Coordinates of C-alpha atoms in Angstrom, one line a residue:
Chain A
M1 CA 0.0 0.0 0.0
K2 CA 1.2 3.5 -0.9
V3 CA 0.9 6.3 1.6
L4 CA 0.8 10.0 0.5
V5 CA 2.0 12.6 3.0
P6 CA 1.4 16.3 2.2
V7 CA 3.9 18.6 4.0
K8 CA 4.0 22.3 4.3
R9 CA 6.8 24.8 4.6
V10 CA 6.0 27.3 7.4
V11 CA 7.7 29.9 9.6
D12 CA 9.5 27.9 12.3
Y13 CA 7.3 27.5 15.4
N14 CA 9.9 29.2 17.6
V15 CA 9.8 32.4 15.6
K16 CA 7.7 35.2 17.0
V17 CA 6.3 36.7 13.8
R18 CA 5.9 40.5 13.2
V19 CA 3.0 42.1 11.5
K20 CA 4.0 44.4 8.6
S21 CA 3.4 48.0 9.4
D22 CA 1.3 48.5 6.2
G23 CA -1.1 45.8 7.4
S24 CA -0.6 43.6 4.3
G25 CA 0.5 40.5 6.2
V26 CA 3.2 39.2 8.4
D27 CA 6.9 39.7 7.7
I28 CA 8.3 36.4 6.6
A29 CA 11.3 37.7 4.7
N30 CA 14.5 36.4 6.2
V31 CA 12.8 34.3 9.0
K32 CA 13.6 30.7 9.6
M33 CA 11.3 28.3 7.8
S34 CA 10.7 24.6 8.7
M35 CA 8.4 21.8 8.1
N36 CA 5.0 22.3 9.8
P37 CA 5.4 20.3 13.1
F38 CA 2.2 18.3 12.5
D39 CA 3.5 17.2 9.1
E40 CA 6.7 15.9 10.7
I41 CA 4.4 13.7 12.8
A42 CA 2.6 12.6 9.6
I43 CA 5.8 11.6 7.9
E44 CA 7.0 9.8 11.0
E45 CA 3.8 7.8 11.2
A46 CA 4.0 6.8 7.5
V47 CA 7.6 5.7 7.9
R48 CA 6.7 3.7 11.0
L49 CA 3.9 1.9 9.0
K50 CA 6.5 1.1 6.3
E51 CA 8.9 -0.2 8.9
K52 CA 6.2 -2.5 10.2
G53 CA 5.8 -3.8 6.7
V54 CA 2.2 -2.8 6.2
V55 CA 3.1 0.0 3.8
T56 CA 5.3 -0.3 0.7
E57 CA 6.0 3.2 -0.4
V58 CA 5.8 6.7 1.3
I59 CA 5.4 9.7 -1.1
A60 CA 5.9 13.2 0.3
V61 CA 4.2 16.1 -1.5
S62 CA 4.4 19.8 -1.0
C63 CA 2.6 22.7 -2.8
G64 CA 4.2 26.1 -3.0
V65 CA 7.4 27.9 -3.9
T66 CA 10.7 26.4 -5.1
Q67 CA 12.1 26.4 -1.6
C68 CA 9.6 23.8 -0.5
Q69 CA 12.1 21.4 -2.0
E70 CA 14.1 21.7 1.2
T71 CA 11.0 20.6 3.2
L72 CA 10.6 17.6 0.9
R73 CA 14.3 16.7 1.3
T74 CA 13.7 16.7 5.1
A75 CA 10.7 14.4 4.6
M76 CA 12.9 12.1 2.6
A77 CA 15.6 12.2 5.2
I78 CA 13.0 11.1 7.8
G79 CA 12.2 8.2 5.5
A80 CA 9.9 9.1 2.6
D81 CA 10.8 7.2 -0.6
R82 CA 10.2 10.0 -3.1
A83 CA 8.8 13.4 -3.4
I84 CA 6.6 15.6 -5.6
L85 CA 6.6 19.3 -5.6
I86 CA 3.6 21.1 -7.0
E87 CA 5.4 24.4 -7.7
T88 CA 3.7 27.8 -7.8
D89 CA 4.3 31.3 -6.5
A90 CA 0.5 31.8 -6.1
E91 CA -1.1 32.1 -2.7
L92 CA -2.6 28.7 -1.9
Q93 CA -5.6 28.4 0.3
P94 CA -6.7 25.0 1.8
L95 CA -9.4 24.4 -0.9
A96 CA -6.9 24.9 -3.7
V97 CA -4.4 22.6 -1.9
A98 CA -7.1 20.0 -1.4
K99 CA -7.9 20.1 -5.1
L100 CA -4.2 19.7 -6.1
L101 CA -3.9 16.8 -3.7
K102 CA -7.1 15.2 -5.1
A103 CA -5.6 15.2 -8.6
L104 CA -2.5 13.6 -7.2
V105 CA -4.5 11.0 -5.3
D106 CA -6.3 10.1 -8.6
K107 CA -2.9 9.6 -10.2
E108 CA -1.0 7.8 -7.4
Q109 CA -3.9 5.8 -5.9
P110 CA -2.6 5.7 -2.3
G111 CA -4.3 3.5 0.3
L112 CA -3.8 6.2 2.9
V113 CA -3.2 9.9 3.0
I114 CA -1.7 11.3 6.2
L115 CA -1.7 15.0 6.8
G116 CA -1.0 17.2 9.8
K117 CA -4.2 18.4 11.6
Q118 CA -3.3 22.1 11.0
A119 CA -0.6 24.3 9.7
I120 CA 0.8 26.7 12.3
D121 CA 0.8 29.7 10.0
D122 CA -2.8 30.0 8.8
D123 CA -4.2 27.8 11.6
C124 CA -7.0 26.6 9.3
N125 CA -7.4 22.9 10.1
Q126 CA -9.2 22.3 6.8
T127 CA -7.1 20.6 4.1
G128 CA -7.4 17.0 5.3
Q129 CA -11.1 17.2 5.7
M130 CA -11.5 18.9 2.3
L131 CA -9.3 16.3 0.6
A132 CA -11.4 13.5 2.1
A133 CA -14.6 15.2 0.9
L134 CA -13.3 15.7 -2.7
T135 CA -12.0 12.1 -3.0
G136 CA -15.1 10.6 -1.2
M137 CA -12.8 9.0 1.4
P138 CA -13.7 8.7 5.1
Q139 CA -11.6 10.8 7.5
G140 CA -9.9 10.2 10.8
T141 CA -9.0 13.7 12.1
F142 CA -6.9 14.6 15.1
A143 CA -5.4 11.1 15.3
S144 CA -3.5 10.0 18.4
K145 CA -3.4 6.3 17.4
V146 CA -3.6 4.5 14.0
E147 CA -4.1 0.8 13.6
L148 CA -3.9 -0.3 10.0
T149 CA -5.1 -3.6 8.5
A150 CA -5.5 -4.7 4.9
D151 CA -8.8 -3.1 4.2
S152 CA -9.5 -0.8 7.1
V153 CA -7.9 1.5 9.7
A154 CA -8.9 2.2 13.3
V155 CA -8.2 5.8 14.3
T156 CA -8.3 7.0 17.9
R157 CA -9.1 10.7 17.8
E158 CA -8.5 13.4 20.3
V159 CA -11.9 15.1 20.9
D160 CA -13.2 17.5 23.5
G161 CA -13.6 15.6 26.7
G162 CA -11.5 12.6 25.8
L163 CA -10.8 10.1 23.0
E164 CA -13.0 8.5 20.4
T165 CA -12.2 5.6 18.0
V166 CA -13.6 5.4 14.5
K167 CA -13.1 2.6 12.0
L168 CA -12.6 3.6 8.4
T169 CA -12.6 1.6 5.2
L170 CA -9.6 2.2 3.0
P171 CA -8.6 4.3 1.2
A172 CA -8.9 6.9 3.9
V173 CA -7.5 10.3 5.0
I174 CA -5.9 10.8 8.5
T175 CA -4.8 14.0 10.1
T176 CA -2.3 13.9 12.9
D177 CA -2.5 15.3 16.4
L178 CA 0.5 16.0 18.6
R179 CA 0.2 12.8 20.6
L180 CA 0.4 10.4 17.6
N181 CA 4.2 10.0 17.8
E182 CA 7.5 11.6 18.5
P183 CA 9.2 12.3 15.1
R184 CA 12.8 11.1 14.8
Y185 CA 15.7 13.4 14.3
V186 CA 17.2 13.2 10.9
T187 CA 20.8 12.0 10.8
L188 CA 23.5 13.2 8.5
P189 CA 23.8 10.0 6.5
N190 CA 20.1 10.1 5.9
I191 CA 20.3 13.7 4.8
M192 CA 22.9 12.7 2.3
K193 CA 20.9 9.8 1.1
A194 CA 17.8 12.0 0.7
K195 CA 19.6 14.1 -1.8
K196 CA 19.7 11.2 -4.2
K197 CA 16.0 10.3 -3.9
Q198 CA 13.6 11.2 -6.7
M199 CA 11.8 14.5 -6.7
D200 CA 9.3 15.4 -9.4
V201 CA 8.3 19.0 -10.0
I202 CA 5.0 19.7 -11.6
K203 CA 2.7 22.8 -12.0
P204 CA -0.9 23.2 -10.8
A205 CA -1.8 23.6 -14.5
D206 CA -0.4 20.1 -15.2
L207 CA -3.0 18.8 -12.8
G208 CA -5.7 21.0 -14.4
V209 CA -6.5 22.7 -11.1
D210 CA -7.5 26.4 -10.7
V211 CA -5.8 27.6 -7.5
A212 CA -7.3 31.1 -7.4
P213 CA -7.9 32.2 -3.8
R214 CA -11.5 32.4 -2.7
I215 CA -10.9 34.4 0.4
K216 CA -9.4 37.9 0.2
T217 CA -7.3 39.2 3.1
L218 CA -8.2 42.8 3.6
K219 CA -5.7 43.5 6.4
V220 CA -3.5 41.9 9.0
E221 CA -3.1 43.6 12.4
E222 CA -1.3 43.1 15.6
P223 CA -3.6 41.7 18.3
P224 CA -4.6 44.2 21.0
K225 CA -1.7 44.5 23.4
R226 CA -2.3 43.7 27.1
S227 CA -1.5 46.5 29.4
A228 CA 1.6 45.9 31.4
G229 CA 1.1 44.0 34.6
I230 CA 2.8 44.2 37.9
K231 CA 4.7 41.9 40.1
V232 CA 3.4 41.4 43.6
A233 CA 5.7 40.7 46.6
D234 CA 3.9 37.8 48.2
V235 CA 0.7 35.8 48.3
A236 CA -1.1 38.2 50.6
A237 CA -0.5 41.0 48.1
L238 CA -1.7 38.8 45.3
V239 CA -5.0 37.9 47.1
D240 CA -5.5 41.6 48.0
K241 CA -5.1 42.6 44.3
L242 CA -7.4 39.9 43.0
K243 CA -10.1 40.8 45.6
N244 CA -9.9 44.6 45.6
E245 CA -8.4 45.7 42.3
A246 CA -9.3 43.1 39.7
K247 CA -12.4 41.9 41.7
V248 CA -12.2 38.5 40.2
I249 CA -12.5 36.6 43.4
G250 CA -15.0 37.1 46.2
Chain B
M1 CA -30.4 35.9 4.2
T2 CA -30.7 32.8 6.3
A3 CA -28.0 31.2 8.4
L4 CA -27.8 27.6 9.5
V5 CA -26.1 26.8 12.8
I6 CA -25.0 23.2 13.2
A7 CA -25.8 22.4 16.8
E8 CA -23.4 20.4 18.9
H9 CA -25.2 18.2 21.3
D10 CA -25.2 14.8 23.0
N11 CA -28.6 13.8 21.8
A12 CA -30.2 15.0 25.1
H13 CA -28.7 18.5 25.7
I14 CA -27.4 21.3 23.5
K15 CA -23.7 22.0 24.3
G16 CA -22.8 25.5 25.3
A17 CA -20.6 26.2 22.2
T18 CA -23.8 26.2 20.1
L19 CA -25.1 29.2 22.0
N20 CA -22.0 31.3 21.1
T21 CA -22.4 30.2 17.5
V22 CA -26.0 31.4 17.4
T23 CA -24.8 34.8 18.6
A24 CA -22.2 34.9 15.7
A25 CA -24.9 33.8 13.2
L26 CA -27.2 36.6 14.4
A27 CA -24.4 39.1 14.0
T28 CA -24.4 38.4 10.2
G29 CA -27.9 39.9 10.2
A30 CA -29.5 36.7 8.9
D31 CA -32.4 34.7 10.1
V32 CA -31.0 31.9 12.1
H33 CA -32.0 28.2 11.8
V34 CA -30.4 25.4 13.8
L35 CA -29.8 21.9 12.6
V36 CA -30.0 19.2 15.3
A37 CA -28.8 16.0 13.6
G38 CA -28.7 13.0 16.0
F39 CA -30.4 9.8 17.2
N40 CA -33.3 10.0 19.6
A41 CA -32.4 13.7 19.8
A42 CA -35.9 15.1 20.2
A43 CA -34.9 16.6 23.6
A44 CA -31.9 18.3 22.1
A45 CA -34.1 19.7 19.3
A46 CA -36.6 21.0 21.8
A47 CA -33.8 22.6 23.8
A48 CA -32.5 24.3 20.5
A49 CA -36.0 25.7 19.9
Q50 CA -35.8 27.5 23.2
I51 CA -32.6 29.4 22.3
A52 CA -33.3 33.1 22.0
G53 CA -33.1 34.4 18.4
V54 CA -33.6 31.1 16.6
A55 CA -36.3 31.2 14.0
K56 CA -36.5 27.5 13.1
V57 CA -35.0 24.2 14.2
L58 CA -34.5 21.4 11.7
H59 CA -34.4 17.9 13.3
A60 CA -32.9 15.0 11.5
D61 CA -33.0 11.7 13.4
A62 CA -31.3 8.4 12.4
A63 CA -29.0 5.9 14.0
A64 CA -26.3 6.9 11.5
L65 CA -26.2 10.4 13.0
E66 CA -25.8 9.3 16.6
N67 CA -22.1 9.9 17.0
G68 CA -21.6 12.8 14.7
L69 CA -19.4 10.9 12.2
A70 CA -18.1 13.5 9.7
E71 CA -19.1 11.6 6.6
N72 CA -22.8 11.3 7.7
L73 CA -23.1 14.7 9.3
A74 CA -21.6 16.4 6.3
A75 CA -24.0 14.6 4.0
Q76 CA -26.9 15.7 6.2
V77 CA -25.9 19.3 6.1
L78 CA -25.4 19.1 2.4
A79 CA -28.9 17.7 2.0
I80 CA -30.5 20.8 3.5
A81 CA -27.9 23.4 2.5
S82 CA -29.6 25.0 -0.4
G83 CA -31.0 28.4 0.4
Y84 CA -28.7 29.2 3.2
T85 CA -26.2 32.1 2.8
H86 CA -24.2 31.1 5.9
I87 CA -23.5 27.8 7.5
L88 CA -21.8 28.0 11.0
F89 CA -20.3 25.4 13.2
P90 CA -18.7 26.0 16.7
A91 CA -14.9 25.7 16.4
T92 CA -14.8 22.6 18.6
A93 CA -13.3 19.2 17.7
S94 CA -16.7 18.3 16.2
G95 CA -17.2 21.5 14.2
K96 CA -13.6 21.5 12.9
N97 CA -14.0 17.9 11.8
V98 CA -17.2 18.5 9.7
A99 CA -17.2 22.1 8.4
P100 CA -14.3 21.8 5.9
R101 CA -15.9 18.6 4.5
V102 CA -19.2 20.5 3.9
A103 CA -17.3 23.4 2.4
A104 CA -15.3 21.3 -0.1
L105 CA -18.5 19.5 -1.2
L106 CA -20.1 22.8 -1.9
D107 CA -16.9 24.0 -3.6
V108 CA -16.5 27.0 -1.3
A109 CA -13.7 28.1 1.0
Q110 CA -14.1 27.9 4.8
L111 CA -13.2 30.4 7.4
S112 CA -11.8 28.9 10.6
D113 CA -12.0 30.2 14.1
V114 CA -13.8 33.4 13.4
T115 CA -13.6 35.8 16.3
K116 CA -15.6 38.7 15.0
V117 CA -18.3 39.3 12.4
I118 CA -17.7 42.6 10.6
S119 CA -20.4 42.2 8.0
A120 CA -22.2 39.4 6.2
D121 CA -19.1 38.6 4.1
T122 CA -16.2 40.0 6.2
F123 CA -14.8 38.5 9.3
E124 CA -11.8 38.6 11.7
R125 CA -9.8 35.5 12.5
P126 CA -6.4 35.0 14.3
I127 CA -3.4 33.5 12.4
Y128 CA 0.1 32.6 13.5
A129 CA -1.0 31.3 16.9
G130 CA -2.9 34.4 17.6
N131 CA 0.1 36.7 16.9
A132 CA -1.8 38.4 14.1
I133 CA -5.4 39.1 13.4
A134 CA -6.5 38.9 9.7
T135 CA -9.6 40.6 8.3
V136 CA -10.9 38.4 5.5
Q137 CA -13.6 38.7 3.0
S138 CA -15.3 35.7 1.4
G139 CA -16.4 35.9 -2.3
D140 CA -18.3 32.7 -2.2
A141 CA -22.0 32.5 -2.4
V142 CA -22.2 30.5 0.8
K143 CA -20.1 31.4 3.8
I144 CA -19.0 28.5 5.9
L145 CA -17.5 29.4 9.2
T146 CA -16.3 27.8 12.4
V147 CA -16.8 30.2 15.3
R148 CA -14.4 30.7 18.1
T149 CA -16.7 30.4 21.1
T150 CA -14.7 32.8 23.3
G151 CA -15.1 35.5 20.7
F152 CA -18.9 35.7 21.2
D153 CA -21.3 35.8 24.1
A154 CA -23.6 32.9 24.6
A155 CA -27.2 33.4 23.3
A156 CA -29.8 33.0 26.0
A157 CA -30.7 29.3 26.3
T158 CA -34.4 30.2 27.0
G159 CA -36.9 32.7 25.7
G160 CA -37.1 31.5 22.2
S161 CA -40.0 29.7 20.6
A162 CA -38.8 28.3 17.3
A163 CA -40.8 25.7 15.4
V164 CA -39.2 22.3 15.1
E165 CA -39.4 20.8 11.7
V166 CA -38.5 17.2 11.1
V167 CA -36.3 16.7 8.0
A168 CA -35.4 13.5 6.2
A169 CA -32.1 11.9 7.5
A170 CA -29.3 11.4 5.1
A171 CA -28.2 7.8 4.4
D172 CA -25.3 6.2 6.1
S173 CA -22.1 6.6 4.0
G174 CA -21.0 3.1 5.1
K175 CA -17.4 4.2 5.0
S176 CA -16.9 4.9 8.6
S177 CA -18.2 3.5 11.9
F178 CA -18.0 4.5 15.5
A179 CA -16.0 2.1 17.6
G180 CA -15.9 3.6 21.1
R181 CA -15.3 6.6 23.3
E182 CA -13.2 7.1 26.3
V183 CA -14.4 10.1 28.3
T184 CA -12.1 11.9 30.8
K185 CA -13.9 11.9 34.1
N186 CA -14.3 15.4 35.3
D187 CA -16.6 16.9 37.9
R188 CA -15.3 20.4 37.3
P189 CA -16.6 23.1 35.0
E190 CA -15.9 22.5 31.4
L191 CA -12.5 24.1 30.5
T192 CA -13.7 26.3 27.6
A193 CA -16.7 27.6 29.6
A194 CA -15.1 28.0 33.0
K195 CA -15.0 31.5 34.7
V196 CA -11.7 30.6 36.5
I197 CA -9.0 28.3 35.3
V198 CA -6.0 27.0 37.3
S199 CA -3.4 25.7 34.9
G200 CA -0.1 23.9 35.6
G201 CA 3.1 23.3 33.7
R202 CA 6.1 21.1 33.7
A203 CA 7.3 22.6 37.0
L204 CA 4.7 20.5 38.8
G205 CA 7.0 17.5 38.3
S206 CA 4.6 14.6 38.4
N207 CA 0.9 13.7 38.1
E208 CA 0.6 13.2 41.8
K209 CA 2.1 16.7 42.5
F210 CA 0.0 18.2 39.8
M211 CA -3.2 17.0 41.4
E212 CA -2.0 17.5 45.0
V213 CA -1.0 21.1 44.5
L214 CA -3.5 22.4 42.0
T215 CA -6.7 20.5 43.0
P216 CA -7.3 22.3 46.3
L217 CA -6.8 25.7 44.6
A218 CA -9.2 24.8 41.8
D219 CA -11.7 23.5 44.4
K220 CA -11.5 26.7 46.4
L221 CA -12.2 28.8 43.3
G222 CA -14.7 26.5 41.6
A223 CA -12.2 26.5 38.7
A224 CA -11.5 24.2 35.8
L225 CA -8.0 22.6 35.6
G226 CA -5.8 23.3 32.6
A227 CA -2.3 22.3 31.5
S228 CA 0.5 23.3 29.3
R229 CA 1.7 21.0 26.5
A230 CA 4.8 20.2 28.5
A231 CA 2.7 19.0 31.4
V232 CA 0.5 16.9 29.1
D233 CA 3.4 15.4 27.2
A234 CA 5.0 14.4 30.5
G235 CA 1.8 12.6 31.5
Y236 CA 1.0 15.0 34.5
A237 CA -2.4 15.9 33.0
P238 CA -4.8 14.4 30.4
N239 CA -4.6 15.6 26.8
D240 CA -7.9 17.3 26.7
W241 CA -6.8 19.7 29.5
Q242 CA -4.2 21.2 27.2
V243 CA -4.6 25.0 26.7
G244 CA -2.9 26.5 23.6
Q245 CA -2.7 26.8 19.8
T246 CA -3.2 23.0 19.4
G247 CA -5.4 22.5 22.5
K248 CA -8.3 24.5 23.9
I249 CA -8.7 28.2 23.4
V250 CA -10.0 29.7 26.7
A251 CA -10.8 33.2 27.8
P252 CA -11.9 33.0 31.5
Q253 CA -12.3 35.9 34.0
L254 CA -9.2 34.6 35.8
Y255 CA -6.4 32.4 34.5
I256 CA -3.8 31.3 37.0
A257 CA -0.7 29.9 35.4
C258 CA 1.4 27.9 37.8
G259 CA 4.9 26.8 36.7
I260 CA 4.2 27.6 33.1
S261 CA 7.0 29.4 31.2
G262 CA 4.6 30.9 28.6
A263 CA 5.7 29.6 25.2
I264 CA 4.0 31.3 22.1
Q265 CA 1.9 28.2 21.6
H266 CA 0.5 28.3 25.2
L267 CA -0.2 32.0 25.1
A268 CA -2.2 31.5 21.9
G269 CA -4.8 29.6 24.0
M270 CA -5.2 31.9 27.0
K271 CA -4.1 35.5 26.3
D272 CA -7.6 36.8 25.9
S273 CA -8.3 35.9 29.6
K274 CA -9.5 38.9 31.5
V275 CA -7.0 38.7 34.3
I276 CA -3.9 36.5 34.1
V277 CA -1.9 35.5 37.2
A278 CA 1.5 33.9 36.9
I279 CA 3.2 32.0 39.6
N280 CA 6.7 31.1 38.6
K281 CA 10.1 31.1 40.2
D282 CA 11.9 32.2 37.0
A283 CA 11.9 35.9 36.9
E284 CA 12.7 35.8 33.1
A285 CA 9.7 33.5 32.2
P286 CA 7.8 35.0 29.2
I287 CA 4.5 34.4 31.0
F288 CA 5.3 37.5 33.1
S289 CA 5.0 39.6 30.0
V290 CA 1.3 38.9 29.7
A291 CA 0.4 38.5 33.4
D292 CA -1.6 41.2 35.1
Y293 CA -0.2 40.0 38.4
G294 CA 3.0 38.1 38.6
L295 CA 4.3 36.3 41.7
E296 CA 7.9 35.3 41.6
A297 CA 7.9 32.3 43.9
D298 CA 8.2 28.6 44.3
L299 CA 4.7 27.3 43.4
F300 CA 5.0 24.5 45.9
V301 CA 5.0 27.1 48.7
A302 CA 2.9 29.8 47.1
V303 CA 0.0 27.8 45.9
P304 CA -0.8 26.1 49.3
E305 CA -0.4 29.5 50.9
L306 CA -2.8 31.0 48.4
V307 CA -5.3 28.2 49.1
K308 CA -5.1 29.0 52.8
S309 CA -5.6 32.7 52.4
L310 CA -8.7 32.3 50.2

């Protein structure tokens, strides 16, 4: 069984982004970019399934600018067998990405698609569900455990209030939550090996997909700043402030 | 214009998040209908009809809808979607699961975690873990939204008198089935709805210490317990207590962060709290930059002392 793993190049999670003063967006020139953390978990899960012998090939795919190749090399260093870059400079929104991935699913016929549950830049949490809808596949979102058999997959999902398990017929779409696994560190030999692995570059037009954005961003602003707080000397002072100044406790 | 709110419920009661979503739907200026899709969910439908501001309740009842499986619930929404200008879901695990599936099937974009309705087609939503607020405009004929519940007041649960209309249930997709649920036992207020939250981080050191130190404080304040990712990953607290970008988004009256350094991802989940208190022995911890009241102290001494003085 083939597994397709979409990965996204995003601003590194440790970077505190700055909003541009003209309100057109956030400043991502010269900031560190990395693979979206949830996507690392997705690759790791696919590679583990391959190591267990239930999966034969892991294909990493990314949509976006030329530099996404680095993200795909990382995916191959973790253990993906080959990579596909759908290259475009256009702004891609989740619906467009889902359509691009749908076209690729039609071509590659994977038994399973594993995505991260959300990208930490747009915080949308949509692409996996949209891909499932477009391909008619069932979905197992926010997965913290995946048990794959020949024709079905049991997915334990992190939901409000606890866990829930659903059983899906294959092919299926899974999106990863943080608790699914601990991604491995890439080693130098594997980085070198990844450079030799196959990477195909195609364009959205090759897949016949219109990627025009549906949502227009009018402006991007800083969130309201919190007024500076104070440090209190001891517990008694804290209780006094909470009771008499903030009036949040009786 | 008519908006459809997809109710979150347990077949007997309507969940609180639905009420905030109704408020957001009313803010678009549309008439508001509510869909209650479930199994033996007449009580939930009756409760939805009581919500102030709701004009009509649509009730679909079938075994396939019992557990809110995305495939079946999306098909149900799609079956009745024509005529609606807005379709809104609460931005809960359930709403996030289903809304994008509906949007893709209607070939429209979806807006996640909307915090403010500016007009019928323009909305605000946070991006980059809440470090930027984007104002976005949808050009689609149908606007599909998930609503961040802390961004909107809850609609009154009583005072409405909507008619309940039974609609045909969509067929089971047959591609997914519900296999079980493991609910975290919790006698406390629900985290996302709590007025006061006591939250602990890695500094607590163990599950025993976490419960031993923070439980008395939460009891005293009638608070919900929360946790940072570090505390959850270390096994000190269950997953669904996690507050942050990838966990729950909360905005209580009072948030007490004990032994939490204050990483960007954690702040994303709690910085809209009215009053933030930080108890941390590291004077340089980033949490102090958002705390209204910071106490630089060992939490194992300060928290019991705080409990005593309340």
